[in-house]
Backbone as numpy.savetxt, mean C-alpha at the origin, in Angstrom:
# Nx Ny Nz CAx CAy CAz Cx Cy Cz
9.13 6.20 -9.37 9.03 5.78 -8.00 10.24 6.22 -7.19
11.39 6.17 -7.82 12.59 6.61 -7.11 12.48 8.06 -6.68
11.87 8.87 -7.52 11.69 10.29 -7.18 10.81 10.44 -5.94
9.77 9.63 -5.85 8.88 9.67 -4.69 9.64 9.22 -3.44
10.35 8.11 -3.55 11.08 7.59 -2.40 12.14 8.58 -1.93
12.85 9.18 -2.88 13.86 10.17 -2.51 13.24 11.36 -1.79
12.08 11.82 -2.25 11.39 12.93 -1.60 10.94 12.55 -0.19
10.44 11.33 -0.03 10.02 10.86 1.29 11.22 10.77 2.24
12.33 10.24 1.73 13.53 10.13 2.56 14.06 11.49 2.97
14.05 12.44 2.04 14.50 13.79 2.37 13.60 14.41 3.43
12.29 14.30 3.24 11.33 14.83 4.21 11.60 14.22 5.59
11.74 12.90 5.63 12.00 12.20 6.89 13.34 12.61 7.50
14.37 12.60 6.69 15.71 12.88 7.21 15.87 14.32 7.65
15.22 15.26 6.96 15.28 16.66 7.37 14.71 16.85 8.78
13.83 15.96 9.19 13.18 16.07 10.49 13.77 15.10 11.52
14.80 14.36 11.13 15.43 13.37 12.00 14.42 12.35 12.51
13.58 11.85 11.61 12.55 10.88 11.97 12.94 9.44 11.65
14.11 9.25 11.02 14.50 7.88 10.69 14.55 7.01 11.94
14.90 7.60 13.06 14.99 6.86 14.31 13.66 6.21 14.70
12.55 6.74 14.19 11.22 6.20 14.50 10.72 5.24 13.42
11.43 5.20 12.31 10.94 4.45 11.15 11.59 3.08 11.03
11.49 2.29 12.09 11.95 0.91 12.00 10.87 0.11 11.26
11.22 -1.08 10.81 10.31 -1.87 9.98 8.99 -2.16 10.69
9.05 -2.50 11.96 7.82 -2.81 12.71 6.89 -1.60 12.75
7.43 -0.45 13.08 6.58 0.73 13.20 6.06 1.21 11.85
6.84 1.03 10.80 6.34 1.37 9.46 5.18 0.44 9.08
5.31 -0.85 9.40 4.23 -1.80 9.12 2.98 -1.43 9.93
3.18 -1.07 11.19 2.04 -0.65 12.02 1.41 0.62 11.46
2.23 1.55 11.00 1.71 2.81 10.45 0.87 2.55 9.20
1.29 1.60 8.37 0.48 1.25 7.19 -0.89 0.77 7.64
-0.92 -0.07 8.67 -2.18 -0.59 9.17 -3.06 0.51 9.75
-2.47 1.42 10.50 -3.22 2.53 11.07 -3.82 3.39 9.97
-3.02 3.70 8.96 -3.51 4.53 7.86 -4.57 3.79 7.05
-4.42 2.47 6.90 -5.45 1.68 6.21 -6.76 1.73 6.98
-6.69 1.70 8.30 -7.89 1.82 9.12 -8.53 3.20 8.95
-7.70 4.22 8.84 -8.23 5.56 8.60 -8.92 5.65 7.23
-8.38 4.93 6.25 -9.03 4.87 4.94 -10.39 4.18 5.06
-10.43 3.09 5.80 -11.71 2.39 6.01 -12.73 3.31 6.69
-12.26 4.12 7.61 -13.17 5.02 8.33 -13.84 6.00 7.37
-13.15 6.40 6.32 -13.73 7.30 5.32 -14.98 6.67 4.70
-14.98 5.35 4.58 -16.08 4.63 3.94 -17.17 4.18 4.92
-16.87 4.26 6.21 -17.79 3.75 7.22 -19.16 4.41 7.14
-20.20 3.59 7.05 -21.59 4.00 7.03 -21.98 4.81 5.80
-21.22 4.69 4.73 -21.51 5.43 3.50 -21.51 4.48 2.31
-22.19 4.89 1.28 -22.04 4.23 -0.02 -20.71 4.72 -0.61
-20.04 3.86 -1.36 -18.75 4.23 -1.94 -18.83 5.53 -2.74
-19.95 5.75 -3.42 -20.10 6.96 -4.24 -20.22 8.23 -3.41
-20.50 8.09 -2.11 -20.73 9.25 -1.25 -19.54 9.65 -0.39
-18.42 8.97 -0.54 -17.27 9.29 0.30 -16.60 10.58 -0.15
-15.87 11.16 0.77 -15.09 12.36 0.48 -13.81 11.93 -0.25
-13.76 12.22 -1.53 -12.63 11.79 -2.37 -11.30 12.38 -1.89
-11.33 13.60 -1.37 -10.09 14.22 -0.88 -9.54 13.44 0.31
-10.43 12.94 1.17 -9.97 12.15 2.32 -9.42 10.80 1.85
-10.06 10.20 0.85 -9.55 8.96 0.29 -8.14 9.19 -0.25
-7.98 10.26 -1.00 -6.67 10.59 -1.58 -5.62 10.79 -0.49
-5.98 11.49 0.56 -5.05 11.77 1.65 -4.62 10.48 2.36
-5.57 9.62 2.66 -5.23 8.37 3.35 -4.44 7.43 2.45
-4.78 7.37 1.17 -3.98 6.56 0.24 -2.54 7.06 0.18
-2.37 8.37 0.15 -1.01 8.93 0.12 -0.23 8.51 1.36
-0.88 8.52 2.52 -0.20 8.08 3.74 0.20 6.60 3.65
-0.72 5.78 3.16 -0.43 4.34 3.02 0.74 4.13 2.06
0.68 4.79 0.91 1.77 4.66 -0.07 3.09 5.13 0.54
3.07 6.24 1.24 4.30 6.79 1.81 4.95 5.79 2.75
4.18 5.24 3.68 4.75 4.28 4.62 5.17 2.99 3.92
4.41 2.57 2.92 4.77 1.36 2.17 6.09 1.57 1.42
6.26 2.73 0.80 7.51 3.01 0.10 8.68 3.06 1.08
8.47 3.66 2.25 9.54 3.73 3.24 9.90 2.33 3.75
8.90 1.47 3.92 9.17 0.10 4.35 9.93 -0.67 3.27
9.52 -0.49 2.02 10.24 -1.13 0.92 11.69 -0.66 0.89
11.90 0.63 1.09 13.26 1.16 1.11 14.06 0.57 2.26
13.42 0.40 3.40 14.09 -0.17 4.58 14.68 -1.55 4.27
13.95 -2.33 3.48 14.41 -3.67 3.10 15.12 -3.69 1.74
15.33 -2.53 1.18 15.99 -2.38 -0.11 15.27 -3.17 -1.21
13.93 -3.15 -1.16 13.12 -3.75 -2.21 12.90 -2.74 -3.32
12.95 -3.18 -4.54 12.58 -2.36 -5.68 11.06 -2.49 -5.85
10.34 -1.41 -5.63 8.88 -1.45 -5.64 8.34 -2.01 -6.94
8.88 -1.55 -8.04 8.43 -2.03 -9.35 8.62 -3.54 -9.45
9.77 -4.03 -9.04 10.05 -5.47 -9.12 9.10 -6.29 -8.25
8.89 -5.85 -7.01 8.06 -6.68 -6.13 6.60 -6.67 -6.56
6.14 -5.56 -7.13 4.75 -5.53 -7.61 4.60 -6.43 -8.83
5.53 -6.37 -9.76 5.46 -7.24 -10.94 5.60 -8.71 -10.56
6.45 -9.01 -9.57 6.56 -10.39 -9.08 5.22 -10.88 -8.53
4.54 -10.01 -7.78 3.26 -10.39 -7.19 2.19 -10.56 -8.25
2.19 -9.72 -9.25 1.23 -9.86 -10.35 1.44 -11.21 -11.04
2.70 -11.58 -11.26 3.00 -12.87 -11.90 2.50 -14.03 -11.03
2.80 -13.98 -9.74 2.34 -15.02 -8.81 0.82 -15.13 -8.82
0.15 -13.98 -8.76 -1.32 -13.98 -8.77 -1.87 -14.51 -10.08
-1.16 -14.26 -11.17 -1.58 -14.79 -12.46 -1.54 -16.31 -12.48
-0.58 -16.88 -11.77 -0.49 -18.33 -11.67 -1.57 -18.90 -10.75
-1.88 -18.18 -9.69 -2.91 -18.63 -8.75 -4.32 -18.41 -9.30
-4.45 -17.37 -10.12 -5.76 -17.00 -10.65 -5.72 -16.93 -12.18
-5.60 -18.09 -12.85 -5.58 -18.05 -14.31 -6.91 -17.51 -14.85
-6.83 -16.75 -15.92 -8.00 -16.08 -16.48 -9.14 -17.07 -16.72
-8.82 -18.22 -17.29 -9.88 -19.18 -17.65 -10.64 -19.70 -16.42
-10.05 -19.62 -15.23 -10.74 -20.07 -14.02 -11.27 -18.90 -13.19
-10.59 -17.78 -13.21 -10.90 -16.70 -12.27 -11.76 -15.59 -12.86
-11.87 -15.53 -14.17 -12.59 -14.41 -14.78 -14.04 -14.36 -14.31
-14.41 -13.20 -13.78 -15.79 -12.95 -13.38 -16.20 -13.54 -12.04
-15.24 -14.09 -11.29 -15.58 -14.65 -9.99 -14.68 -14.07 -8.91
-15.21 -13.97 -7.71 -14.44 -13.46 -6.58 -13.95 -14.59 -5.69
-14.04 -15.83 -6.18 -13.60 -16.97 -5.38 -12.10 -16.91 -5.15
-11.70 -17.43 -4.00 -10.29 -17.52 -3.68 -9.67 -18.64 -4.54
-8.37 -18.54 -4.77 -7.68 -19.46 -5.68 -7.90 -20.93 -5.33
-8.03 -21.25 -4.05 -8.20 -22.66 -3.69 -9.65 -23.14 -3.85
-10.53 -22.24 -4.29 -11.93 -22.59 -4.54 -12.26 -22.61 -6.02
-11.29 -22.27 -6.86 -11.54 -22.20 -8.29 -11.61 -23.61 -8.91
């Protein structure tokens, strides 16, 4: 992950774009790119989407998410594992397996 973040920072810094990458705008960019990902699926069955477009939009989402994590000096690996642990507590296997119910409905 560090290799990815370093490459993103170099790409950004080579273009002097850090000035545009404040936390608010990075969060907005993630949302915009997520909407573009949704558009790939609009009016289609999941099996019929253009996989290359899905890949491209996911890459944009990941890129902005990594830059936002870097902005707050979060370790991506740590925060993802922390969230998995939290979700494990909210959604214990014996209650959540095979159901899409929200934790407060289990």
